[in-house]
Each structure stands twice: as structure tokens, then as C-alpha cells.
Short mmCIF file of C-alpha atoms in Angstrom, two decimals:
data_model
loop_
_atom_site.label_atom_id
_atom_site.label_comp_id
_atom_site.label_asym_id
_atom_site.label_seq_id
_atom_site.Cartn_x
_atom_site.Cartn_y
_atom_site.Cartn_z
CA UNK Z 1 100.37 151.21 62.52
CA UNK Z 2 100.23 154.76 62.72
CA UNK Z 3 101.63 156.34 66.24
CA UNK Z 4 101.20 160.13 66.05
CA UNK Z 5 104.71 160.77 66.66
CA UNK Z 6 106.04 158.76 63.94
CA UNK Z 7 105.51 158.65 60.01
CA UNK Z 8 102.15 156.93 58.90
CA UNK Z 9 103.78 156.10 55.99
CA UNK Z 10 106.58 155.02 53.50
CA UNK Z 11 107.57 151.71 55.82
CA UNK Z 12 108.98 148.89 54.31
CA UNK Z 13 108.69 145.51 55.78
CA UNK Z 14 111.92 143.82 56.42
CA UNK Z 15 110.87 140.26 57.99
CA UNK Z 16 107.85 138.59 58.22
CA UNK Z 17 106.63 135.58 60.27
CA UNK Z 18 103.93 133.71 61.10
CA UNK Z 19 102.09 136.43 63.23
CA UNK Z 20 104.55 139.18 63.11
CA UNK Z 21 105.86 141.61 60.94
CA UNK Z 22 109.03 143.91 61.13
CA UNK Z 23 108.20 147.56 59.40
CA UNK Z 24 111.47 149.76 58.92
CA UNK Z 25 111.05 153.55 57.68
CA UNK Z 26 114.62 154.53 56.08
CA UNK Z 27 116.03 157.54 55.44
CA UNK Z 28 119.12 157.90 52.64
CA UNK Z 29 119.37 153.95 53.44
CA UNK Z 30 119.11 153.81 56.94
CA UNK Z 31 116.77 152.59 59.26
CA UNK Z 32 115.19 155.81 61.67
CA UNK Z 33 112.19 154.19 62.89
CA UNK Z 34 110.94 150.35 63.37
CA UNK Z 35 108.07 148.72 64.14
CA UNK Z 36 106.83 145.03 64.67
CA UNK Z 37 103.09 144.61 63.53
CA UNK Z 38 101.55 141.69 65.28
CA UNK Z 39 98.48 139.64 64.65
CA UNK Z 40 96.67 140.60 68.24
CA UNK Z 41 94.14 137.47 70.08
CA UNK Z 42 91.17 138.98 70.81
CA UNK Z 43 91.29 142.14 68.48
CA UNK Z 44 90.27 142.74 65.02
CA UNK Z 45 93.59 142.39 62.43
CA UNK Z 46 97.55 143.42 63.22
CA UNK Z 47 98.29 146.04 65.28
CA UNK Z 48 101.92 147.73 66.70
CA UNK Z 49 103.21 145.25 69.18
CA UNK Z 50 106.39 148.02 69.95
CA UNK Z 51 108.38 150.01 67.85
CA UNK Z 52 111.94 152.35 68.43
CA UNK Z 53 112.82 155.34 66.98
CA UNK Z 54 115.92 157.60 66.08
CA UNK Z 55 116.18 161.12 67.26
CA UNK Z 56 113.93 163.02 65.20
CA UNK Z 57 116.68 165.08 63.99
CA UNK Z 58 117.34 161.94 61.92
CA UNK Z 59 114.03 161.88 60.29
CA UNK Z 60 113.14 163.98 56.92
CA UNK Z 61 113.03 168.07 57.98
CA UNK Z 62 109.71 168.61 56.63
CA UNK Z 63 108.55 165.28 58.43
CA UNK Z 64 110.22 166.89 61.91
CA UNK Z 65 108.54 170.54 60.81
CA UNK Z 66 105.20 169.15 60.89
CA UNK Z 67 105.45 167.53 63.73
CA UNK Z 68 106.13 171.20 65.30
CA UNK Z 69 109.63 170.15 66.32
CA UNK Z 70 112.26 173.01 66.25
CA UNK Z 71 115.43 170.99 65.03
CA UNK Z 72 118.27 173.12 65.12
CA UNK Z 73 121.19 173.30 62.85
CA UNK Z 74 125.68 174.23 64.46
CA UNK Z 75 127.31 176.77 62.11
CA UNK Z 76 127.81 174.44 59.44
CA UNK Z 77 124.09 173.61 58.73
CA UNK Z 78 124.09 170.76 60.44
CA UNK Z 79 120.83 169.34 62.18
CA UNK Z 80 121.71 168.96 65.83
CA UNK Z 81 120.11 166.17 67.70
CA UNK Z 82 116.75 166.95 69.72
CA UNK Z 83 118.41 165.14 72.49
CA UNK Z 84 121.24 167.38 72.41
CA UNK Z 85 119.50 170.79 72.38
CA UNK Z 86 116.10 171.69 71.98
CA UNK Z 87 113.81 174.71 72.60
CA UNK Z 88 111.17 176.11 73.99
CA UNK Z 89 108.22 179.16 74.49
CA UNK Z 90 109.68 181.30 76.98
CA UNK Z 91 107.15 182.19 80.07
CA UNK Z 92 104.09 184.30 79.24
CA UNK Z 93 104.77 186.13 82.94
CA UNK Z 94 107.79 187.44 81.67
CA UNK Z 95 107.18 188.18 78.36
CA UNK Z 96 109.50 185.99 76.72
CA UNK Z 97 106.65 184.01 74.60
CA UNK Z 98 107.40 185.43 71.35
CA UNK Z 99 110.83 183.36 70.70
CA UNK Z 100 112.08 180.20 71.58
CA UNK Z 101 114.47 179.67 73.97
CA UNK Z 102 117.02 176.76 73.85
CA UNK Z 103 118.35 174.51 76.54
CA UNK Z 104 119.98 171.48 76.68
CA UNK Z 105 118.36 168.43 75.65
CA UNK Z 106 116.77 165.50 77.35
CA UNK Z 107 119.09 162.33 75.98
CA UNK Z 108 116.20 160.23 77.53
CA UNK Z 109 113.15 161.62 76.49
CA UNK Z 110 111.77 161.99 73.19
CA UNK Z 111 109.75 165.60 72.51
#
């Protein structure tokens, strides 16, 4: 089950059938990533059929940290969405590598 940009563990699974399961990962009660194991012809065991996940602004800070996402937080200490504004190295040909630069985020693309 594990997909490098998502938690390897700490699921829970939420429905099971005949030749599927549904995986959730919750955080303070709500669901931030799911994933639906599937018995796979022609392979050895279950495997991810497909799986969603919330912005990983959602997920636990040290989980997002580790990752090497910079999550930002508004005045307030709020962690702002990834898909609202992340950042970024700034170009080596101008010198502007040593901090990270933010810019508006990608609402359809996960980092």
C-alpha cells in the first residue's frame, strides 16, 4: 500500500468486500487520505487499485516536514493550503537559492 507521497502507515480499513478493501488515514477524526486495496489477477496478493488525497496541509506537520513540503502558516498560525501558496528555491543564476520564494499555488496539482 505504500505510495511515497502518502503515509505508509496508521490506515484504518473502513469497508471490506470480497476482493477489495477501503483504507482511510484520519486525522483529529477526519478522513485525509483513502485508498482501495484490491486483490490483483495475475499478481502476487492486494495491491492499491487508486487512492485520493487531501491537501497535504491537512495531513500531520511532521508527516508534511518529512516529506520536504514547506507548508506555510497566515498571521494567525494557521497552515495554509499547498494549493493555495507554496514555495520554492529561487534560481541559482541569480543567486536567490538560499531562501524560498513563494507563489501562488497549483489548485490542481499536488507537490
Amino acid at each position: 500500500m505504500f505510495q511515497p507521497v502518502q503515509p505508509d502507515h496508521g490506515y484504518r480499513a473502513e469497508r471490506r468486500e470480497a476482493d477489495q478493501v477501503l483504507y482511510s488515514f484520519d486525522v483529529k477524526g477526519r478522513t485525509e487520505v483513502a485508498v482501495v486495496a484490491k486483490d490483483q489477477k495475475d499478481r502476487p496478493g492486494w495491491g492499491p487499485e487508486t487512492d485520493a488525497a487531501c491537501d497535504p496541509a491537512e495531513l500531520p506537520a511532521a508527516y508534511a516536514a518529512a516529506q520536504g513540503w514547506e507548508v506555510w502558516t497566515d498571521r494567525d498560525g494557521a497552515r495554509v493550503p499547498v494549493s493555495r501558496l507554496e514555495s520554492s528555491t529561487g534560481a541559482e543564476h541569480c543567486g536567490w537559492q538560499s531562501g524560498p520564494l513563494p507563489h501562488p499555488g497549483r489548485p490542481h496539482e499536488r507537490p
